[in-house]
XYZ file of C-alpha atoms in Angstrom:
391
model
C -37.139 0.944 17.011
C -37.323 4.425 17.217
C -33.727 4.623 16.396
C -33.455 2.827 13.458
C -36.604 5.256 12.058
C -34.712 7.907 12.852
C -31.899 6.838 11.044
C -33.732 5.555 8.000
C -35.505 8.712 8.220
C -32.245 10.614 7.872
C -30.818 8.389 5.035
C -33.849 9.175 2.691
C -33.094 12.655 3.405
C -29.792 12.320 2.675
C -30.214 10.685 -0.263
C -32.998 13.021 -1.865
C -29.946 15.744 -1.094
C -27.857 13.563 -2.705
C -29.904 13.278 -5.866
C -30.364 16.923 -6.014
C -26.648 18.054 -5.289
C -24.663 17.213 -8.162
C -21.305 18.369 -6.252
C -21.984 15.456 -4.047
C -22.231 12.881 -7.068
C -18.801 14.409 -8.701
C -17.437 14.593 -5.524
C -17.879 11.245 -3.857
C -18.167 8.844 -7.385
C -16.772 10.851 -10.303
C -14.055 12.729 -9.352
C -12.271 9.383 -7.332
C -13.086 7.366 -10.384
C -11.266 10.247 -12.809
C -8.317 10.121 -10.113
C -7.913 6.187 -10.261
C -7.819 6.248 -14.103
C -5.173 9.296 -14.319
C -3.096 7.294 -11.860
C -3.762 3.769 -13.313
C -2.726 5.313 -16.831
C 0.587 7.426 -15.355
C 2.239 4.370 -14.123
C 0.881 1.497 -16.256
C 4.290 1.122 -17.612
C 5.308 0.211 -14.410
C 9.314 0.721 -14.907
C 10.604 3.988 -16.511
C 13.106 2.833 -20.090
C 14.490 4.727 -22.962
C 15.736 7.087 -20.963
C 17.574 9.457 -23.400
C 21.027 9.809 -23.139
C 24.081 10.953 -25.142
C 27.251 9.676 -25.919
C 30.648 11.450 -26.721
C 32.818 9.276 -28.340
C 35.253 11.269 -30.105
C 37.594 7.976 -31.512
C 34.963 6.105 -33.285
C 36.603 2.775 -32.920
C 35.015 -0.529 -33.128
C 35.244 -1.044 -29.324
C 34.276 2.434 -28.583
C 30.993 1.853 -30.845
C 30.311 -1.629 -29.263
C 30.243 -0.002 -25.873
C 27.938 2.701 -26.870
C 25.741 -0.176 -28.307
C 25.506 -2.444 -25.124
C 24.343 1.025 -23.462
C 21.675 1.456 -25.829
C 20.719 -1.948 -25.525
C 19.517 -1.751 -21.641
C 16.204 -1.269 -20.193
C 16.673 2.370 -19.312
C 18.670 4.172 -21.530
C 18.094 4.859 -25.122
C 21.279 6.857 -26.987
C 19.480 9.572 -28.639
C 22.388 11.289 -29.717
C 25.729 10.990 -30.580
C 27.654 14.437 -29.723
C 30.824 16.158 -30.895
C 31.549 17.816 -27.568
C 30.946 18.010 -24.081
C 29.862 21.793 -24.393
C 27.368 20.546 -26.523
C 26.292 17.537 -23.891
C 25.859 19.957 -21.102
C 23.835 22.677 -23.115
C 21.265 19.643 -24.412
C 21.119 18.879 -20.935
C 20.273 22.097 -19.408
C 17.283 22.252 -22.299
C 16.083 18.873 -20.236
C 16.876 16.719 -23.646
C 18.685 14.232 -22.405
C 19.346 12.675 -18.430
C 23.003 11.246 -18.910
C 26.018 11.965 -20.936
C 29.046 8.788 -21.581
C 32.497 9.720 -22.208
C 34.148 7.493 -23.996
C 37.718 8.194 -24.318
C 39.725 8.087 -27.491
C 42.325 5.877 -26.457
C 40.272 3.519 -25.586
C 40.992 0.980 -27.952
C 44.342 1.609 -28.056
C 44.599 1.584 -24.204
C 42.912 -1.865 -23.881
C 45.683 -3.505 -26.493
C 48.165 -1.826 -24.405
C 46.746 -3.174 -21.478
C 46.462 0.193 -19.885
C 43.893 1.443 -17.988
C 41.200 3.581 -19.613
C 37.780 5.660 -18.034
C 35.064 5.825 -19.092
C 32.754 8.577 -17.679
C 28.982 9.201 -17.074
C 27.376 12.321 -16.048
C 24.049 11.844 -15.283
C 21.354 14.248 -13.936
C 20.829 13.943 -10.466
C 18.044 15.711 -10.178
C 15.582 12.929 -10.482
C 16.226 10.212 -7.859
C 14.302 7.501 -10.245
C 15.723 8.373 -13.393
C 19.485 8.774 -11.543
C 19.738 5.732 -10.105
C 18.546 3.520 -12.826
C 20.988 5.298 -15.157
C 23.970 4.741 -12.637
C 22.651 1.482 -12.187
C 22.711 0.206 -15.565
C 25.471 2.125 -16.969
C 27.997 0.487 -14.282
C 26.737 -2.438 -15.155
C 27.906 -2.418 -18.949
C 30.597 -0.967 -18.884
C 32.045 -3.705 -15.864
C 31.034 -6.301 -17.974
C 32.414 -4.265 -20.841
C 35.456 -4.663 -19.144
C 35.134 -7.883 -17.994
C 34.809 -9.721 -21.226
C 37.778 -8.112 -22.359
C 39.833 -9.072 -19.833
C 38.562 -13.168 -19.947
C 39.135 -12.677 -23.773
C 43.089 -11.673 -23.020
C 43.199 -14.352 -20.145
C 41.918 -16.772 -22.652
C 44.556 -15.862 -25.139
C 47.149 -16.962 -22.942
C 46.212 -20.620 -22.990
C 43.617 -20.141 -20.040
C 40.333 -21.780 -20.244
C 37.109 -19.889 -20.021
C 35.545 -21.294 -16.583
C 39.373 -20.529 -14.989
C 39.640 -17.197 -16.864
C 35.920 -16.693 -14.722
C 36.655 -17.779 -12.024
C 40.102 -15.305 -11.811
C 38.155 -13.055 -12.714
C 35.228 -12.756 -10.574
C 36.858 -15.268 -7.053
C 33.804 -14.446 -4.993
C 30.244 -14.206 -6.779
C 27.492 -11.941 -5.807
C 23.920 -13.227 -5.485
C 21.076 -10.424 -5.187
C 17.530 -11.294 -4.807
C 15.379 -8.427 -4.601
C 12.306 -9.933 -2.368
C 8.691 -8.241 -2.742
C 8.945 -5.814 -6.129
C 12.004 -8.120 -7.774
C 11.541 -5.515 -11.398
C 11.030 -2.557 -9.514
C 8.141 -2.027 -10.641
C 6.270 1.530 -9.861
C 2.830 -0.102 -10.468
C 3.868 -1.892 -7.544
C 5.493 0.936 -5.497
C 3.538 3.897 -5.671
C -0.108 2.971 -6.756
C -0.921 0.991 -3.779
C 0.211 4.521 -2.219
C -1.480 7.330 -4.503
C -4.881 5.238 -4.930
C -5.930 5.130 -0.965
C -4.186 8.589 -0.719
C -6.952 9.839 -3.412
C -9.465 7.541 -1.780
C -8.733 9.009 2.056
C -8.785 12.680 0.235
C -12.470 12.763 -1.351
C -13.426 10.727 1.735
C -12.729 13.669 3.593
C -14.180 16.032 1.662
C -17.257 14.250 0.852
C -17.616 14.145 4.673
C -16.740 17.462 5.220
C -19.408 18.873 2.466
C -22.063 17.021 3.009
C -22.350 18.742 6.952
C -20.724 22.076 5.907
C -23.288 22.073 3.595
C -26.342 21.987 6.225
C -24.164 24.774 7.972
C -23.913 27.041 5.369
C -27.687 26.460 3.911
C -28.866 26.604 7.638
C -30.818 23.311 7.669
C -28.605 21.608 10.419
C -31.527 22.259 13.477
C -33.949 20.146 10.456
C -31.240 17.615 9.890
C -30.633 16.656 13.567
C -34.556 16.799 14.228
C -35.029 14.483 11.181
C -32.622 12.180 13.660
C -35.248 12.360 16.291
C -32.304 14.975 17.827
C -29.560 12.332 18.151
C -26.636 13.957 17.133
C -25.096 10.612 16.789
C -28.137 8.820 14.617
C -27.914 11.978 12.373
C -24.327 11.545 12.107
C -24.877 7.490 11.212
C -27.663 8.073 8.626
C -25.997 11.203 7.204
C -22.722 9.008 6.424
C -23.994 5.611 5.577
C -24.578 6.565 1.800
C -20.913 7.325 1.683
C -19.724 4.603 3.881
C -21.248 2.147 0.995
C -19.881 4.353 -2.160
C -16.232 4.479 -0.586
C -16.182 1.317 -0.028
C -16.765 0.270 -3.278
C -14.343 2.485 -4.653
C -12.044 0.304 -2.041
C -13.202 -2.675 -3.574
C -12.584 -1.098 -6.990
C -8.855 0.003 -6.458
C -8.246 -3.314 -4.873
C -9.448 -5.138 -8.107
C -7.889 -2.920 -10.333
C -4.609 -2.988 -8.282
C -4.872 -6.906 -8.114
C -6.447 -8.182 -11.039
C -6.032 -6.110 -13.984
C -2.025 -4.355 -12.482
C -0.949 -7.781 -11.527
C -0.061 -6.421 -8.260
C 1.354 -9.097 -5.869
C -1.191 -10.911 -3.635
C 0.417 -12.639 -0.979
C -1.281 -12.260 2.290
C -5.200 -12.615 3.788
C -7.708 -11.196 1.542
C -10.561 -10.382 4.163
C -7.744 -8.555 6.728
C -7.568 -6.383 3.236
C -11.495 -5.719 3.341
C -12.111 -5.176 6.679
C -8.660 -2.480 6.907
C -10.255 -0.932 3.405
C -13.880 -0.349 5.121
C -12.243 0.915 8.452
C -9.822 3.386 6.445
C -13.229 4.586 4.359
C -14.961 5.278 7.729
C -11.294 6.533 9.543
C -11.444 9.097 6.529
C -15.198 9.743 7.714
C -14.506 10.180 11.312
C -11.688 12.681 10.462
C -13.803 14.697 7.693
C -16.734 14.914 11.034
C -13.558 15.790 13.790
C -12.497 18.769 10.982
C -16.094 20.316 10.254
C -17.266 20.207 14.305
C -13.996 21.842 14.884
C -14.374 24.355 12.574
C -17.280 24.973 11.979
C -16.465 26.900 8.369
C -16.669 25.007 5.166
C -14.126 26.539 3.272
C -11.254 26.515 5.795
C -12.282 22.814 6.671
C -11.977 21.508 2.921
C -8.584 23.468 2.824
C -7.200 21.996 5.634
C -8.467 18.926 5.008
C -7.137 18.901 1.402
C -3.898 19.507 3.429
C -3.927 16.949 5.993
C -4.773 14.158 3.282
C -1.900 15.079 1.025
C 0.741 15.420 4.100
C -0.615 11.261 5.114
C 1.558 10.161 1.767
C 4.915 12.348 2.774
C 4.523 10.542 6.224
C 3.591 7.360 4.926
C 7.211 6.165 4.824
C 6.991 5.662 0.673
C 9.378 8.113 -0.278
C 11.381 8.664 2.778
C 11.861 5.777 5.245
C 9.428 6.340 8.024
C 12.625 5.138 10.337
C 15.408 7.592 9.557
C 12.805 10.209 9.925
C 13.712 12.541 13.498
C 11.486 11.026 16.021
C 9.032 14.667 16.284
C 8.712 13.707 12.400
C 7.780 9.575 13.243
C 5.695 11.132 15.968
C 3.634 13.034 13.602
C 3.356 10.717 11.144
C 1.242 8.990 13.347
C -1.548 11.330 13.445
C -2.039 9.985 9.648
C -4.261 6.899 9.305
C -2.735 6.184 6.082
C 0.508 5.283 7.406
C -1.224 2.304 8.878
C -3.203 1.361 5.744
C -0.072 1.278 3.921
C 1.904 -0.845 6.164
C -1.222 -3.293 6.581
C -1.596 -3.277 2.642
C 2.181 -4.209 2.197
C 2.087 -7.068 5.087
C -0.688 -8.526 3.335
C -0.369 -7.933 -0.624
C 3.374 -7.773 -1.246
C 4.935 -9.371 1.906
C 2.606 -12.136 2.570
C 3.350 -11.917 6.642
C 1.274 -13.262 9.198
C -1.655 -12.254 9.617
C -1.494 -10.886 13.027
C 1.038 -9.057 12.517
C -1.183 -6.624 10.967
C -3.918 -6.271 13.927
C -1.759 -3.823 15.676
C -2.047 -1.307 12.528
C -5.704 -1.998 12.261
C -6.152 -1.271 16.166
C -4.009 2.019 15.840
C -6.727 2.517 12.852
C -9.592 2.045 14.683
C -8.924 4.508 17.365
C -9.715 7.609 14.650
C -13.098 5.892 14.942
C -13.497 8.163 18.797
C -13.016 11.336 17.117
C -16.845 12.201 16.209
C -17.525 10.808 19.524
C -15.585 13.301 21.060
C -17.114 15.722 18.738
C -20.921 15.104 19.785
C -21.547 17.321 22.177
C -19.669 20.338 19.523
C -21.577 19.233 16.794
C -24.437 19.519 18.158
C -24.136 23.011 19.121
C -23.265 24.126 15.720
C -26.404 22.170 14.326
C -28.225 24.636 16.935
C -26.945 27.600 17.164
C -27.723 30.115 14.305
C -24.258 31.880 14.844
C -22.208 28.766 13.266
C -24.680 29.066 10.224
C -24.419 30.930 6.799
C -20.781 30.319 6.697
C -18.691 29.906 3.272
């Protein structure tokens, strides 16, 4: 009984500090809020289009121009301009006004009623992975079936009928399904990435403000006496208020991600719950490991700031965890993202079994030791005056 006092003791505490620090309000409600919206609104086009491109088509012809159509016509590029050069192409795209420049030949026409070969040529920015590849992408694409339908058409003029003029054309037929994000769709991709990254980040520094704070007012010796001088009970009651808002938050990224972004759910919707509240109080147990460590506010919150925005590099989004060296794949396990990601993937996007996800949630859980660990350091910094008065 006298435990839970204790610890009810230490949560009113906490929560008249909570009402009286406004940083803490901002910090753990406000600020991840203002993050989910600037995200939300970033991608909520989910697939980049009208990419702006040029096109050089010095001959003018009627083919020429129905090419340059069919490559305005796709998802991702939009022909903004029409130029009379190359020299002018490459200086618009040095200014960053356009991503792609098509050569179209002059001969064109004439070379396709001469049954000669003709190329056409794209030179698109590279610079951009995204933007590059769905240029390529599309690009190729027209201008194969560009080709293609002219070369049916001529097939078909000799006395061949259409489904043989196909089939001589294209003998063996390619069948792509794209499984788990078929429209490549960045809502998809990189939200259920950036919104626990922001979530794990003020996590952290909630954590890791909330005790720097007793440090540098020097209340931490009233703190852990207001937990009956239980470092642990202190710890609990200190936390608990932020254990609850986080997980909220959780609750309102998942909703947002699932019911108003049309994010896939395929999987087991309480594995999802349980992984969000143990990545909330991961996030917790790190922010307590950084600040007993420490001991100094200011260099905690920077290097937690760090730590939380090095989980996404190593959280195998951008660059496959696997072709990572193996120091790299060993570091990126020191990241508790990494496993919230792959569990939120098995279970939203892939659908998989269920257990395969409890070996992610276990390699989770064992942040959870870290403030254990911790104890007996934090609670010589709650005593001892020399760790107080810090920035």
């Amino acid at each position: 009984m006298k435990l839970i006092r204790d610890f009810i003791a230490v949560l009113r505490r906490e929560l008249g500090m909570f009402n009286s620090y406004k940083t803490f309000s901002r910090l753990s409600i406000g600020l991840p809020i203002l993050s989910f919206v600037v995200f939300i609104l970033l991608f909520r086009t989910g697939v980049p289009h009208d990419i702006p491109i040029a096109v050089y088509d010095p001959g003018n012809t009627p083919l020429s121009r129905q090419l340059s159509r069919m490559i305005d016509a796709t998802p991702s590029a939009r022909v903004a301009y029409h130029i009379t050069d190359l020299a002018e192409g490459e200086r618009m795209m040095k200014e960053g006004k356009i991503d792609a420049i098509v050569s179209i030949p002059r001969s064109l026409e004439k070379d396709i009623y001469s049954n000669k070969q003709s190329n056409v040529v794209a030179y698109i920015n590279g610079l951009n992975l995204v933007k590059n590849g769905m240029l390529n992408r599309d690009i190729q694409t027209v201008v194969m079936t560009f080709s293609s339908g002219i070369q049916i058409q001529t097939l078909m003029k000799q006395g061949i009928s259409e489904k043989e003029a196909y089939d001589l054309m294209m003998p063996i037929y390619f069948e792509k399904h794209i499984l788990f994000n078929p429209f490549s769709n960045y809502e998809y991709y990189l939200l259920p990435s950036f919104l626990p990254l922001m979530l794990m980040l003020f996590t952290l520094l909630t954590t890791i403000f909330t005790i720097g704070v007793e440090l540098k007012n020097s209340t931490a010796r009233e703190w852990l006496a207001t937990g009956g001088g239980n470092m642990l009970v202190a710890l609990a009651g200190k936390l608990a208020p932020y254990t609850v808002i986080f997980f909220a938050l959780c609750m309102l990224m998942n909703t947002c991600l699932f019911k108003f972004l049309s994010v896939p759910l395929q999987g087991n919707v309480m594995l999802l719950f349980v992984s969000g509240l143990v990545y909330v109080m991961v996030s917790q147990a790190i922010g307590v490991f950084m600040i007993a460590a420490l001991s100094n506010l200011r260099l905690a919150l920077s290097i937690g700031g760090g730590y939380s925005v090095l989980s996404f590099t190593f959280s195998g989004l951008t660059f496959p965890f696997m072709a990572m060296d193996l120091p790299l794949q060993i570091f990126g396990y020191i990241f508790p993202m990494t496993y919230y990601v792959e569990i939120f993937i098995d279970q939203a996007m892939r659908g998989a079994p269920v257990v395969n996800s409890f070996a992610y949630l276990g390699y989770m859980m064992l942040f959870l030791l870290l403030p254990l660990i911790m104890l007996p350091r934090m609670k010589k910094i709650c005593t001892e005056e020399k760790y107080w008065g810090k920035l």
